[in-house]
Structures are given as C-alpha cells and as structure tokens.
XYZ file of C-alpha atoms in Angstrom:
737
model
C 20.266 -19.368 104.354
C 20.357 -22.861 105.821
C 23.430 -24.968 106.344
C 22.483 -27.340 103.504
C 22.035 -24.457 101.073
C 25.446 -23.033 101.986
C 26.995 -26.464 101.519
C 25.374 -26.882 98.076
C 26.670 -23.486 96.956
C 30.211 -24.393 98.062
C 30.044 -27.636 96.084
C 28.806 -25.837 92.937
C 31.541 -23.215 93.333
C 34.277 -25.874 93.596
C 32.885 -27.654 90.518
C 32.954 -24.455 88.428
C 36.421 -23.639 89.692
C 37.612 -27.089 88.671
C 36.090 -26.740 85.212
C 37.676 -23.309 84.809
C 41.101 -24.654 85.801
C 40.783 -27.574 83.357
C 39.698 -25.210 80.577
C 42.591 -22.895 81.384
C 45.054 -25.759 81.252
C 43.575 -26.887 77.916
C 43.676 -23.377 76.528
C 47.289 -22.967 77.672
C 48.263 -26.242 76.020
C 46.458 -25.271 72.812
C 48.137 -21.848 72.863
C 51.560 -23.418 73.245
C 50.819 -25.802 70.383
C 48.875 -23.369 68.195
C 51.509 -23.098 65.447
C 51.602 -26.864 64.894
C 47.810 -27.068 65.117
C 47.532 -24.297 62.486
C 49.937 -26.119 60.177
C 48.009 -29.368 60.619
C 44.716 -27.642 59.755
C 46.260 -25.992 56.679
C 47.752 -29.285 55.457
C 44.343 -30.912 55.820
C 42.694 -28.070 53.844
C 45.307 -28.272 51.056
C 44.768 -32.043 50.699
C 40.999 -31.606 50.634
C 41.282 -28.929 47.893
C 43.388 -31.305 45.817
C 41.162 -34.336 46.440
C 37.716 -32.723 46.012
C 38.412 -29.865 43.586
C 41.714 -30.771 41.886
C 43.189 -27.474 43.097
C 46.864 -26.881 43.775
C 47.041 -24.598 46.825
C 50.350 -23.297 48.088
C 51.012 -21.079 51.123
C 54.489 -19.609 51.630
C 54.093 -19.085 55.367
C 51.379 -18.929 58.020
C 51.773 -17.786 61.611
C 49.831 -16.358 64.541
C 50.377 -12.658 65.200
C 48.022 -12.446 68.193
C 45.475 -14.413 70.162
C 43.004 -14.480 67.235
C 45.174 -13.090 64.408
C 46.890 -15.009 61.595
C 49.158 -13.768 58.778
C 49.722 -15.583 55.463
C 52.226 -14.854 52.678
C 52.604 -15.942 49.046
C 49.294 -17.719 48.544
C 48.535 -19.284 45.145
C 45.519 -21.267 43.931
C 45.883 -23.012 40.557
C 43.308 -25.490 39.152
C 44.888 -28.539 37.497
C 45.732 -27.798 33.822
C 44.040 -24.387 34.021
C 45.097 -20.766 34.412
C 45.927 -19.484 37.877
C 42.835 -18.572 39.900
C 44.475 -16.438 42.615
C 47.864 -15.114 43.704
C 48.096 -13.011 46.863
C 51.202 -11.500 48.418
C 50.151 -11.029 52.043
C 46.923 -11.525 54.003
C 46.375 -10.845 57.698
C 43.129 -11.919 59.400
C 41.626 -11.366 62.835
C 38.453 -13.128 63.961
C 35.811 -11.989 66.437
C 36.282 -13.755 69.773
C 32.688 -14.279 70.966
C 31.282 -15.722 67.687
C 34.312 -18.030 67.674
C 33.180 -19.538 70.990
C 29.854 -20.383 69.324
C 31.616 -22.099 66.442
C 31.127 -19.283 63.935
C 33.944 -17.442 62.202
C 33.486 -13.691 61.829
C 36.272 -11.390 60.714
C 37.070 -8.383 62.846
C 39.960 -7.170 60.651
C 41.589 -8.023 57.338
C 44.589 -6.662 55.446
C 45.388 -7.780 51.879
C 48.227 -6.500 49.699
C 49.412 -7.201 46.160
C 47.088 -9.794 44.698
C 45.416 -11.048 41.522
C 42.112 -12.928 41.381
C 41.024 -13.900 37.871
C 38.451 -15.927 35.967
C 39.713 -17.068 32.565
C 37.659 -18.598 29.759
C 39.425 -20.120 26.787
C 37.034 -21.551 24.211
C 34.676 -23.696 26.328
C 37.042 -24.181 29.300
C 37.349 -21.962 32.380
C 39.485 -21.997 35.490
C 36.357 -22.276 37.665
C 35.067 -25.480 36.063
C 35.707 -27.215 39.377
C 32.975 -25.088 40.991
C 30.482 -25.939 38.264
C 31.224 -29.649 38.552
C 30.899 -29.534 42.334
C 27.610 -27.645 42.067
C 26.220 -30.292 39.719
C 27.427 -33.061 42.031
C 25.862 -31.402 45.074
C 22.608 -30.931 43.176
C 22.506 -34.629 42.282
C 23.237 -35.675 45.865
C 20.555 -33.311 47.168
C 17.940 -34.769 44.816
C 18.744 -38.287 45.936
C 18.823 -37.540 49.645
C 16.412 -34.846 50.727
C 14.728 -31.686 49.543
C 16.687 -28.515 50.240
C 15.048 -25.826 52.357
C 15.628 -22.610 50.397
C 15.296 -20.535 53.574
C 18.231 -22.437 55.107
C 20.273 -22.025 51.919
C 19.617 -18.269 51.784
C 20.350 -17.781 55.469
C 23.613 -19.724 55.286
C 24.688 -17.903 52.142
C 24.011 -14.433 53.561
C 25.527 -15.327 56.925
C 28.702 -16.633 55.312
C 28.939 -13.608 53.038
C 28.306 -10.938 55.666
C 30.434 -12.606 58.303
C 33.435 -12.378 55.975
C 33.167 -8.584 55.790
C 35.453 -7.296 58.582
C 34.872 -4.373 60.905
C 38.234 -3.009 59.770
C 39.442 -3.555 56.224
C 42.530 -2.512 54.278
C 43.070 -3.704 50.691
C 45.863 -2.356 48.490
C 46.854 -3.186 44.924
C 44.564 -6.183 44.406
C 43.243 -6.801 40.881
C 40.055 -8.642 39.915
C 40.241 -9.746 36.288
C 37.908 -11.554 33.888
C 39.144 -12.896 30.532
C 36.828 -14.269 27.834
C 39.080 -15.420 25.001
C 40.338 -12.085 23.612
C 38.198 -9.814 25.845
C 39.475 -8.653 29.231
C 37.737 -6.844 32.071
C 39.981 -5.575 34.850
C 39.172 -3.862 38.150
C 42.249 -2.848 40.137
C 41.617 -2.018 43.775
C 44.156 0.670 44.572
C 42.708 1.136 48.054
C 39.636 -0.112 49.891
C 39.132 0.613 53.580
C 36.570 0.262 56.343
C 37.477 2.201 59.472
C 35.063 3.248 62.200
C 32.172 2.144 59.924
C 33.290 4.535 57.117
C 33.864 2.988 53.661
C 36.213 4.441 51.047
C 37.698 2.836 47.967
C 39.382 3.656 44.668
C 39.160 1.164 41.807
C 40.633 1.491 38.315
C 38.529 0.042 35.483
C 40.728 -1.493 32.764
C 43.708 0.312 34.292
C 42.963 3.841 33.026
C 39.523 3.799 31.373
C 37.744 5.152 34.474
C 38.091 5.418 38.234
C 35.309 3.956 40.352
C 34.626 4.918 43.955
C 32.624 3.110 46.631
C 31.758 5.276 49.629
C 29.326 5.113 52.524
C 28.978 3.356 55.849
C 29.208 -0.268 56.927
C 28.436 -1.919 60.257
C 29.215 -5.635 59.687
C 28.430 -6.579 63.285
C 24.829 -5.304 62.947
C 24.592 -6.168 59.227
C 23.785 -2.641 58.144
C 25.248 -1.105 54.998
C 24.659 2.114 53.070
C 26.910 2.351 50.000
C 27.178 4.471 46.851
C 29.042 3.671 43.628
C 30.069 6.385 41.150
C 32.837 7.031 38.625
C 35.110 9.791 37.378
C 37.245 10.210 34.289
C 40.666 11.767 33.718
C 41.197 14.931 35.704
C 38.493 13.991 38.207
C 35.629 14.890 35.838
C 32.311 13.044 36.440
C 31.885 10.012 34.192
C 29.043 7.490 33.882
C 29.430 4.018 35.287
C 29.603 1.587 32.374
C 31.160 -1.702 31.299
C 32.260 -1.634 27.633
C 32.611 -5.423 27.782
C 28.824 -5.825 28.159
C 28.115 -3.483 25.252
C 30.579 -5.312 23.014
C 29.412 -8.821 23.882
C 25.643 -8.303 24.251
C 24.999 -5.052 22.309
C 23.695 -3.634 25.585
C 24.570 -0.066 26.466
C 24.126 0.361 30.209
C 25.209 3.559 31.938
C 24.324 5.322 35.156
C 25.736 8.229 37.136
C 25.252 6.763 40.616
C 24.133 3.458 42.114
C 23.091 3.328 45.768
C 22.451 0.291 47.932
C 21.258 -0.019 51.507
C 20.843 -3.190 53.577
C 18.645 -2.571 56.592
C 17.624 -5.865 58.128
C 18.336 -9.604 57.853
C 16.150 -11.921 59.906
C 14.576 -15.382 60.168
C 10.909 -15.378 61.140
C 8.323 -18.196 61.188
C 10.352 -20.418 58.864
C 11.011 -17.615 56.351
C 14.307 -15.882 55.747
C 13.756 -12.151 55.166
C 15.974 -9.410 53.859
C 15.062 -5.723 53.690
C 16.954 -3.220 51.588
C 16.756 -0.437 49.023
C 18.472 0.294 45.746
C 18.415 3.314 43.461
C 19.970 4.659 40.273
C 20.327 8.155 38.867
C 20.405 8.961 35.147
C 20.204 5.373 33.954
C 20.765 5.091 30.189
C 19.849 1.894 28.330
C 20.143 0.983 24.669
C 19.593 -2.402 23.083
C 18.002 -3.390 19.741
C 15.367 -5.414 21.586
C 14.396 -2.543 23.925
C 14.269 0.632 21.851
C 15.852 2.130 18.752
C 17.365 5.060 20.686
C 18.848 5.643 24.139
C 16.326 5.353 26.960
C 16.976 7.716 29.887
C 15.589 7.084 33.367
C 16.398 10.180 35.491
C 15.606 8.515 38.833
C 14.416 5.079 39.863
C 14.469 3.244 43.188
C 13.052 0.217 44.913
C 12.488 -0.647 48.529
C 12.498 -4.431 48.501
C 11.392 -6.852 51.203
C 12.687 -10.206 49.985
C 11.388 -13.440 51.507
C 12.623 -17.006 51.064
C 10.689 -20.033 52.276
C 11.190 -23.767 52.107
C 10.329 -24.010 48.394
C 9.691 -20.438 47.249
C 11.306 -17.027 46.906
C 9.768 -13.638 46.265
C 9.328 -9.929 46.922
C 6.660 -8.915 49.424
C 3.801 -6.529 48.557
C 5.077 -4.118 51.215
C 7.877 -3.275 48.764
C 7.750 -0.042 46.779
C 8.908 0.686 43.246
C 9.532 4.363 42.445
C 9.927 5.681 38.895
C 10.211 9.440 38.637
C 7.129 10.945 40.283
C 5.052 7.754 40.554
C 5.243 4.652 42.723
C 3.820 1.141 42.656
C 3.606 -1.848 44.975
C 5.000 -5.022 43.374
C 4.544 -8.617 44.493
C 6.640 -11.396 42.958
C 6.724 -15.052 43.975
C 8.346 -18.086 42.405
C 7.417 -21.493 43.808
C 9.631 -24.429 42.824
C 7.682 -27.453 44.016
C 5.629 -29.565 43.779
C 5.128 -27.647 40.491
C 6.639 -24.379 39.355
C 4.305 -21.432 39.911
C 4.956 -17.870 38.757
C 3.064 -15.026 40.432
C 3.254 -11.313 39.697
C 1.167 -8.396 40.932
C 1.573 -4.656 40.513
C -0.767 -2.082 42.054
C -0.780 1.690 42.339
C -2.917 4.249 44.093
C -4.729 6.888 42.052
C -1.879 8.977 40.602
C -1.793 12.363 38.934
C -2.048 11.537 35.233
C 0.423 14.200 34.130
C 2.932 12.912 36.683
C 2.559 9.460 35.120
C 3.293 10.779 31.621
C 6.177 12.906 32.921
C 7.702 9.796 34.502
C 7.910 7.852 31.261
C 11.631 7.310 30.484
C 12.850 9.645 27.774
C 13.199 7.939 24.400
C 10.922 5.045 25.339
C 7.581 6.292 23.960
C 8.433 8.848 21.300
C 4.889 9.449 20.008
C 3.667 10.360 23.528
C 6.398 12.884 24.317
C 4.957 16.346 25.059
C 1.398 15.085 25.719
C -0.552 17.091 28.311
C -3.335 15.412 30.298
C -5.450 15.959 33.384
C -7.155 13.701 35.932
C -5.880 10.579 37.704
C -4.860 7.062 36.703
C -4.728 3.813 38.685
C -3.074 0.613 37.459
C -3.590 -2.994 38.566
C -1.938 -6.157 37.258
C -2.368 -9.749 38.445
C -0.689 -12.760 36.819
C -0.335 -16.380 37.900
C 0.892 -19.388 35.943
C 0.983 -22.899 37.366
C 3.201 -24.846 34.986
C 1.326 -28.068 35.737
C -1.982 -26.414 34.699
C -1.049 -23.842 32.022
C -4.624 -23.564 30.726
C -5.669 -22.171 34.115
C -3.351 -19.165 33.754
C -4.671 -15.987 35.367
C -4.053 -12.589 33.781
C -5.822 -9.332 34.547
C -4.487 -5.897 33.670
C -6.313 -2.591 33.848
C -5.623 1.146 33.779
C -8.507 2.891 35.550
C -9.096 6.591 34.742
C -10.623 9.124 37.114
C -11.587 12.338 35.344
C -8.904 11.689 32.756
C -8.754 13.900 29.641
C -6.193 14.712 26.966
C -5.503 18.461 26.869
C -2.839 18.421 24.169
C -1.511 15.709 21.888
C 2.172 14.852 21.966
C 4.433 14.304 18.990
C 1.699 12.329 17.177
C -1.952 13.317 16.788
C -3.806 10.007 16.981
C -7.104 11.545 15.849
C -5.533 12.575 12.531
C -6.662 9.369 10.821
C -10.299 10.498 11.138
C -9.484 12.567 8.033
C -7.766 11.520 4.792
C -4.057 10.917 5.371
C -1.002 9.422 3.707
C 0.200 6.047 4.950
C 3.733 4.820 4.253
C 4.280 1.086 4.804
C 7.730 -0.249 5.661
C 9.549 -3.382 4.490
C 12.563 -4.449 6.553
C 12.900 -0.937 7.928
C 12.714 0.745 4.505
C 9.751 2.940 3.426
C 7.663 1.702 0.507
C 5.373 3.723 -1.756
C 3.062 6.211 0.033
C -0.626 5.316 0.034
C -3.382 7.888 0.292
C -6.126 6.721 2.654
C -9.045 8.752 1.358
C -11.266 9.445 -1.676
C -8.333 10.725 -3.756
C -7.095 7.131 -3.965
C -9.269 5.145 -6.466
C -8.511 1.929 -4.530
C -9.697 3.408 -1.223
C -12.968 1.739 -0.192
C -15.376 3.028 2.480
C -16.519 0.412 4.978
C -20.084 0.282 3.655
C -18.769 -0.574 0.182
C -16.865 -3.631 1.349
C -18.675 -6.965 1.105
C -20.151 -7.996 4.487
C -18.689 -11.487 3.984
C -15.166 -10.011 3.870
C -15.734 -7.848 6.936
C -17.204 -10.765 8.897
C -14.631 -13.345 7.763
C -11.704 -11.140 8.758
C -13.168 -10.297 12.168
C -13.951 -13.984 12.766
C -10.343 -14.831 12.017
C -8.577 -11.883 13.676
C -10.758 -10.266 16.355
C -14.432 -11.195 16.550
C -15.143 -8.939 19.570
C -13.578 -5.854 17.988
C -16.760 -3.765 18.122
C -17.480 -4.593 21.772
C -14.092 -4.602 23.538
C -12.013 -1.549 24.429
C -8.918 -2.430 22.497
C -7.841 -5.514 24.460
C -9.047 -9.069 24.859
C -7.815 -10.495 28.167
C -9.149 -13.951 27.335
C -7.018 -13.941 24.194
C -4.023 -12.888 26.290
C -4.576 -15.812 28.635
C -4.933 -18.285 25.783
C -1.815 -16.838 24.136
C 0.235 -17.230 27.327
C -0.932 -20.815 27.853
C -0.353 -21.814 24.213
C 3.098 -20.280 23.993
C 4.121 -21.857 27.293
C 3.012 -25.319 26.182
C 4.717 -24.955 22.811
C 7.904 -23.540 24.442
C 8.026 -20.839 21.743
C 5.996 -17.902 20.451
C 3.211 -19.570 18.483
C 0.223 -17.349 19.153
C -0.198 -13.617 19.657
C -3.065 -11.698 21.215
C -3.166 -8.555 19.091
C -6.610 -7.108 18.448
C -7.548 -5.166 15.307
C -7.086 -1.986 17.363
C -3.526 -2.984 18.229
C -2.708 -3.958 14.643
C -4.076 -0.634 13.390
C -1.975 1.367 15.865
C 1.127 -0.646 14.994
C 0.679 0.017 11.272
C -0.568 3.607 11.351
C 1.478 5.233 14.123
C 4.553 3.184 15.036
C 7.753 2.064 13.403
C 8.007 -1.576 12.427
C 10.993 -2.121 14.733
C 10.244 -5.137 16.909
C 11.198 -3.764 20.311
C 9.797 -4.063 23.793
C 9.187 -0.313 23.983
C 7.203 -0.331 20.748
C 4.887 -3.039 22.089
C 4.257 -1.157 25.349
C 3.763 2.083 23.417
C 1.278 0.290 21.182
C -0.741 -0.785 24.224
C -0.723 2.755 25.678
C -1.868 4.330 22.394
C -4.673 1.778 22.026
C -5.835 2.582 25.549
C -5.810 6.324 24.824
C -7.726 5.936 21.547
C -10.329 3.574 22.991
C -10.742 5.269 26.380
C -10.991 8.781 24.926
C -12.952 7.599 21.870
C -10.567 9.475 19.609
C -11.466 7.333 16.604
C -14.880 5.683 16.006
C -14.823 1.904 15.716
C -16.192 1.952 12.156
C -13.445 4.344 11.092
C -10.778 2.210 12.784
C -11.940 -0.897 10.925
C -12.246 1.010 7.666
C -8.689 2.324 7.907
C -7.430 -1.101 8.945
C -8.944 -2.760 5.861
C -7.485 -0.059 3.614
C -3.874 -0.170 4.837
C -2.996 -3.744 5.807
C -0.842 -5.837 3.505
C -2.592 -8.513 1.402
C 0.326 -9.619 -0.784
C 3.653 -8.518 -2.209
C 3.319 -4.728 -2.541
C -0.489 -5.086 -2.242
C -1.988 -2.774 0.403
C -5.665 -2.251 1.174
C -8.736 -4.260 0.288
C -9.310 -2.311 -2.941
C -5.952 -3.361 -4.381
C -6.325 -6.910 -3.043
C -9.781 -7.562 -4.543
C -8.677 -6.236 -7.941
C -5.281 -7.966 -7.878
C -6.462 -11.490 -6.998
C -9.957 -11.628 -8.455
C -10.430 -8.622 -10.758
C -13.324 -7.406 -8.610
C -14.270 -4.493 -6.392
C -14.448 -5.144 -2.641
C -18.263 -5.021 -2.811
C -18.327 -7.929 -5.301
C -16.352 -10.417 -3.194
C -18.216 -13.640 -2.434
C -17.886 -15.803 0.690
C -15.092 -18.017 -0.600
C -12.986 -15.099 -1.813
C -13.557 -13.312 1.497
C -12.428 -16.298 3.554
C -9.342 -16.664 1.362
C -8.373 -13.012 1.894
C -8.807 -13.482 5.650
C -6.652 -16.601 5.348
C -3.664 -14.739 3.835
C -3.585 -11.792 6.306
C -1.111 -13.469 8.739
C 1.286 -14.356 5.848
C 0.364 -12.063 2.941
C 3.506 -12.671 0.876
C 2.625 -16.368 0.551
C -0.819 -15.707 -0.923
C -0.039 -16.996 -4.438
C 1.579 -20.155 -3.042
C -1.841 -21.585 -2.225
C -3.108 -21.553 -5.834
C -2.752 -24.236 -8.506
C -1.913 -23.417 -12.136
C -5.591 -23.568 -13.135
C -6.405 -20.819 -10.590
C -8.094 -23.069 -8.039
C -6.974 -23.408 -4.429
C -4.881 -26.271 -3.132
C -6.789 -28.745 -1.007
C -3.938 -29.138 1.431
C -4.392 -26.987 4.534
C -6.618 -24.365 2.887
C -9.921 -26.279 2.696
C -9.811 -27.060 6.402
C -9.403 -23.349 7.177
C -12.466 -22.522 5.070
C -14.536 -24.986 7.059
C -13.359 -23.618 10.402
C -14.094 -19.984 9.551
C -17.282 -20.840 7.699
C -18.714 -22.873 10.571
C -17.877 -20.160 13.097
C -19.578 -17.579 10.876
C -22.632 -19.822 10.472
C -22.791 -20.434 14.218
C -22.946 -16.672 14.758
C -25.554 -16.108 12.076
C -23.180 -14.351 9.670
C -23.696 -16.816 6.824
C -25.836 -19.815 5.933
C -24.676 -23.253 7.096
C -22.907 -25.169 4.336
C -22.244 -28.906 4.237
C -19.423 -28.238 1.781
C -16.427 -25.964 2.300
C -18.043 -22.499 2.376
C -17.085 -21.362 -1.113
C -13.695 -23.080 -1.274
C -14.326 -24.748 -4.638
C -15.601 -21.552 -6.234
C -12.468 -19.471 -5.621
C -10.557 -18.752 -8.849
C -7.459 -16.617 -9.176
C -7.522 -13.881 -11.806
C -6.396 -15.395 -15.098
C -3.569 -12.914 -15.583
C -1.903 -14.168 -12.377
C -2.150 -17.860 -13.134
C 0.967 -17.853 -15.297
C 2.929 -16.899 -12.127
C 1.950 -20.212 -10.503
C 4.647 -22.857 -10.968
C 3.489 -26.097 -12.671
C 2.903 -29.053 -10.361
C 5.452 -31.863 -10.535
C 4.073 -34.715 -12.638
C 5.110 -37.218 -9.994
C 2.080 -36.243 -7.904
C -1.256 -34.756 -8.768
C -2.586 -32.014 -6.450
C -6.068 -33.413 -5.993
C -4.934 -36.945 -5.241
C -1.481 -36.923 -3.700
C -1.409 -33.667 -1.742
C -2.815 -34.504 1.656
C -5.412 -32.453 3.429
C -4.646 -33.159 7.098
C -7.939 -31.575 8.122
C -10.157 -33.513 5.693
C -12.693 -35.597 7.580
C -11.282 -34.365 10.916
C -12.062 -30.687 11.096
C -14.638 -29.928 13.730
C -15.903 -26.541 14.785
C -14.143 -26.966 18.103
C -10.734 -27.102 16.452
C -8.651 -23.976 16.894
C -7.818 -21.521 14.153
C -4.327 -21.067 15.528
C -3.762 -24.833 15.625
C -4.624 -24.877 11.962
C -2.398 -21.902 11.148
C 0.502 -23.626 12.880
C 0.037 -26.506 10.448
C 0.063 -24.141 7.502
C 3.242 -22.298 8.368
C 5.435 -25.132 9.544
C 7.487 -24.719 6.362
C 7.697 -26.152 2.903
C 10.402 -28.662 3.723
C 8.056 -30.697 5.887
C 5.358 -30.504 3.205
C 7.838 -31.701 0.581
C 8.853 -34.647 2.720
C 5.220 -35.671 3.026
C 4.622 -35.307 -0.691
C 7.560 -37.593 -1.451
C 5.788 -40.542 0.200
C 5.269 -43.442 -2.256
C 1.768 -43.653 -3.767
C -0.673 -46.140 -2.282
C -3.921 -47.634 -3.483
C -6.567 -44.944 -3.841
C -10.005 -45.708 -2.399
C -13.114 -43.475 -2.563
C -14.495 -42.158 0.690
C -17.593 -44.132 1.655
C -19.494 -41.064 2.889
C -18.592 -38.436 0.300
C -17.453 -40.472 -2.673
C -14.343 -38.326 -2.871
C -11.059 -39.987 -3.657
C -8.774 -39.943 -0.637
C -5.235 -38.699 -1.242
C -2.811 -41.545 -1.821
C -0.554 -40.662 1.085
C -3.419 -40.569 3.558
C -3.496 -44.379 3.838
C -2.445 -44.672 7.483
C -0.800 -47.340 9.583
C -2.264 -48.207 12.984
C 0.527 -46.256 14.642
C -0.276 -43.184 12.536
C -3.955 -43.474 13.407
C -3.142 -43.603 17.139
C -0.930 -40.529 16.756
C -3.726 -38.692 14.947
C -6.213 -39.521 17.711
C -3.827 -38.148 20.324
C -3.270 -35.044 18.188
C -7.031 -34.489 17.829
C -7.511 -34.693 21.580
C -4.703 -32.182 22.101
C -6.259 -29.784 19.569
C -9.663 -30.124 21.226
C -8.203 -29.162 24.599
C -6.510 -26.121 23.098
C -9.666 -25.168 21.213
C -11.705 -25.051 24.408
C -9.290 -22.405 25.636
C -9.247 -20.723 22.210
C -13.018 -20.345 22.013
C -12.963 -18.382 25.263
C -10.851 -15.799 23.435
C -12.858 -15.915 20.199
C -16.220 -15.701 21.896
C-alpha cells in the first residue's frame, strides 16, 4: 500500500469517527430529553386528532420503560357528541430497533390489559362517522390531484397491518363490542398470546354464548401465519362457529366447525403487489331464503389464492386453486377500475371423475340429484367478460364437456318419467293447486300433432326459436340478457329456454332461490346430453302444463276457455295472442275490450313483431296488416267479465298505440314487452291527457289516437328511443336467430 493510500484511509477513518461521536452526542442528548420529546409528540397527536377528526383523546400517563419501550395508562378516545370509541387501562409497546432506523415502526412486543373498543350505531349515527367523513374527503382530494396506484395502497395497508402485529403479544380482558340500536355483539378477549411464534387465545362470544379459540403459529418478522379458529360450548363440548346477530339481521344462517387461514408470501414484483395464502372451512352450513329452502352443508372447501393488485386493477391469478369436496377448479378473477370498469371471470377444471363431481355437491343444494349414480368424466369451462363502456360486447361462454358420461341410476327424481303419462301439480305462491293429468285420460290433453302449427310456431318465435336445434341453452340469449339487464340497471330480460322452463315447472319447486336455478341448469344438461326426453315430447308436455290464465293450464284448456275452440282450430291471430300472454298469463283478460276485440294499445304492435318474424322464417304468409289482430274475438261468455270502458275516452281513438307506425321487424320483442308491463298507473296517466284534434293517417286512412299528437320535443324523444331500441334489437336478433 502506498503512502497516499494509507493517508487517505486515515482521513476516512477520522471522518467516520467524528460522525460517530456527533451521532453519539446527539443520541445521548435525545435520550436525556426523551420524556419531554415523548410528551411533545403526544400533545401534537392529541391536537391533530381534535382538529382533523373531532376526537377527544386523553392519556393518563406515558413514559419510557426501556430504550425502545413505552408504557401508557388510562387511554380514552371519545368522538365529539358520540359514544366512547375506546377505553384502555394499560398498554406497553416495544418497537423493533432496525426498522426504526429506516423510519418504519414495527412492534416487537405489546401488552394490553383491561380495555373496551366499541362501535355504536344509534339510528343513522355512529361513533365512527369521523372515519367515513375523512374517507370521503380523501377520496375527493385524490380525484382532484392524482390517480391512486392501487398496488401502493394495498402494499401500504398490508405493511401497516402486519407491522403492528408484535413478535410477543399479551392481551387480557379486552372487549370488542358492536351495538346496532338494540342489538349487541360482544367478543371478550380473556387471553391472547404470541410467544415463540405460538398463538393461543380464548374469546367469549356475548359473554357466555360460546368460547372461541384462535391457535396456530405466527412469524410477524417474516410475515408468515398459520391460524385456526374453532369454538366450544359449555363444558368444553364442540360447538359450531356462528354469529346470531347475522342470522337475526340478514336471515342468514352461517355456521362452520373450523376456519383455517394461512399467509405464505407478501411481495412487490414488476409494479404488482402480490399476496399468497390459503383458506379452508370444515362443515360449513348455510341457510338463506335466497339460496335454498333447507340447510346447505359443505363438508370441506378450501382455496389457495394468489391475489394481485396493480395500478388500476385487482384480482385472483389463474394459478389459484378452488377445492370443493373431491373436485378442484382453477379460478381467475379480475376487476379493472379505469379507464372503464371491466369485470372478468374464468373457471376451468381438468377432466374429473363424474361420480366425484356429483358426490361433491353440497348436501341440500340439489335435492332432485341426490343419490344419482354416474360414470365417465366431466370437464367444465367458463369465461365471462363485461366492459361497462361496451356492454353489448359482453363475452360469455360456459360448457360442461362429457367424456364417456352415462347415468347408471337416477337420484331422487326420475327425469325420464314424463315420457309416460304423469300427474302435474302446479303451485301458486308456494301452495299446490289442482292436480293435472298429462296424458290421454285428461280430455284437455292435446298431443303435439293436434295443436295448430301457427300456435306452435308463434310460441317458439316468442320464447325460444332455436329450441329444436340447441342443447337446452342459448349462449347468445345469455349474452343479450346480461347486456340488457346491465344497461337497464335491473332484471328486465331472462334467458330461459323452453327446456329450462319445462324443467322448472315439471321437476322443481317454485321457490326462487339460487340453488333452484343452478339445479335447473344441471337437470337441463342431463336431459339434453343424455337424450332422456325427445324434443317433441318436451315441447308437447310444455304446451300442456304451462299457465295461460287464472287457473288455466295447458293449451287444451286455454283454447276452449278463451275462444271455445280445440287447439287444432286456432288461427294465426289467436295463436299470437296466446303466445303474447305466456309471460303474464293472469293479465290475459285485461287486453280485451267489452265487445271481445283486442285493445290496440301495445297488443297490435306485438302481433306485427311476431308475425313479421314468422313470415321472415317462412312460417306464415307476409301480411301488410297486423297478422290476424283484428280477427281475434274473445268467447262471448267471457265478455261480461271485461269492465266497461270509461266514457271519457274511446278505446279506438284515445288509447294510444305507441308502436303504431313505428314498429319495424328490427325492434326487439323484449323492448315491446317492457312497454306492456310497465304498470297500469303509467297507462292511466297517459289516458288522462286532454283530447286533441283527430286527423286521419295519410297512408292508411286510419284515425290517429287523440293523444298521439306530439310536440317537437316529444318527437325528438321518440327518435332517440327508436334508435336505442334498434341498437338493442341488433343484439336481440343474435339470440333469436
């Protein structure tokens, strides 16, 4: 080493020594003044809580008990004019030294004794309103300044949460309480400890209702946790985990024997924040009126989830695994917030043993399939994407692919039984009506070949034109249904095929539950895939059991009741009318006038739509009129049930036909049906419009209804409405065709 090098090293050494001495002097000064510095910092925090959150924070005493340890006593946090948020007797904290040098606070130890933390709601006010107001304020400031990076938010949130979990923890007699007016949920922590990475805790639910335990391992420094939650009743007997408050408030029964959670990895990679973990439940029991009519039992279920968060999106990666009983699937979920909201969902499985699939169905979910024995393999694939800025471009594909699949034994219900005569019992509001024999013994039963072709074609055109070619499902109709319902922000259009309607009526209860809908789809797939029932027989049964009016079931009863005819004698107009009333059968008589003719309002436009679609497909002759509308006459014996029309307005002149002169073949059937069933109140308001001068139509010579004289503003609104209907119809025709 040269002389200059040795000299440079001596200079560097003296510089570092000087810096070390200065730092030591500063540290010594800070240590000697640490109590006053602590008090200054606490005073600043108390003032900030009062100024920014309107919180009254009081601390009885605060002092250092070691180099990085602080003890507090008699802490209280009370929002202004609200119930107390927290009261804690004593708290002792120790922070990790090395993270502290980097400006991060991580707890190495915490002791808490004798405390109460509560959230209280009284009417519409809570004692955490200050948090909600601050969140709204922060959201407004964020929108006006810059876009938030969700990956940064997630990373900061998880870091702050995990860093507050100490390596050593001791909590005694601390209660967490929630009060919602007269309802109270209490969880008293008798003991909760973390020592040498071992977790143990005892918590009392509502004082003596049940005892909950959290056990497992925790390594806060490495962010690894493996925890289990279970409960026991009096005398140490096993007891399900449950919250009676949820069942009382939301009618949701939710019980499970054990819940397990494991956090394996937290990382930031290529701009994405990632979190890997698993969760599982054992003997999960669910009951809610919207899910199923009985308890649903899931013996085992688990999920290995790889969560990712990016700048403007959050989701679950396809490397995740969902396990239900003996089968597993790979889910993918992604929600993108900007520039437009996009929802993505995928679910894929490998070829699975078919019997294992049926054995894995939760008990009580699909009652008609219980006990079914099958062979072969099944593979399921689902792909869904909805861009809220382009709802008509929604993507939806769902398929269950069989490999050597066969039914060896039917379950509780034999779906092939309707190939023979059977007794059908319709239900009204959950109550059984009169039994109906579907077979030759019933004089109103009508074989398919004895039903007028016009009726068969009109109903299929309206309900499910591709019935004889699809396998129970129409994915195009599903896509159109999703797009329409999203745009309308409510359920306006379904996607049920004739097959699905038949299964719903013939085999399932009329309870509107999620499980019933899924069961309906499974039964349709079984019937269509295994060809258990011929298509002709399915349509024949459908026509003979569906409701056509109040206590009117089957086409035989309907044809005789409305027109005094047999189903073979129905003409085109009568057939289109019967197709018209299927969605709302109990309103059938409302569309007739006292003389037995049909109202012009709403109904004539429907005739033209269905008639033109039938003519386009070669099912009837083109008609420049209304495809039999004017020839429909109600049976004379029923006309006395039609209420007289108010003399203030005549049906043929004052009742508007919103489709007259506007109905084109491209207009959607469902658009038209939405007009029909918007409710009588709106119709009455329209009919109360003052009469205007009546002028004959230049093209047809017909007299226009008095209240169809439009202002310029109304005409502009109608043009916009027509354009909207045309856009929806383009999507609709994909489903119809």
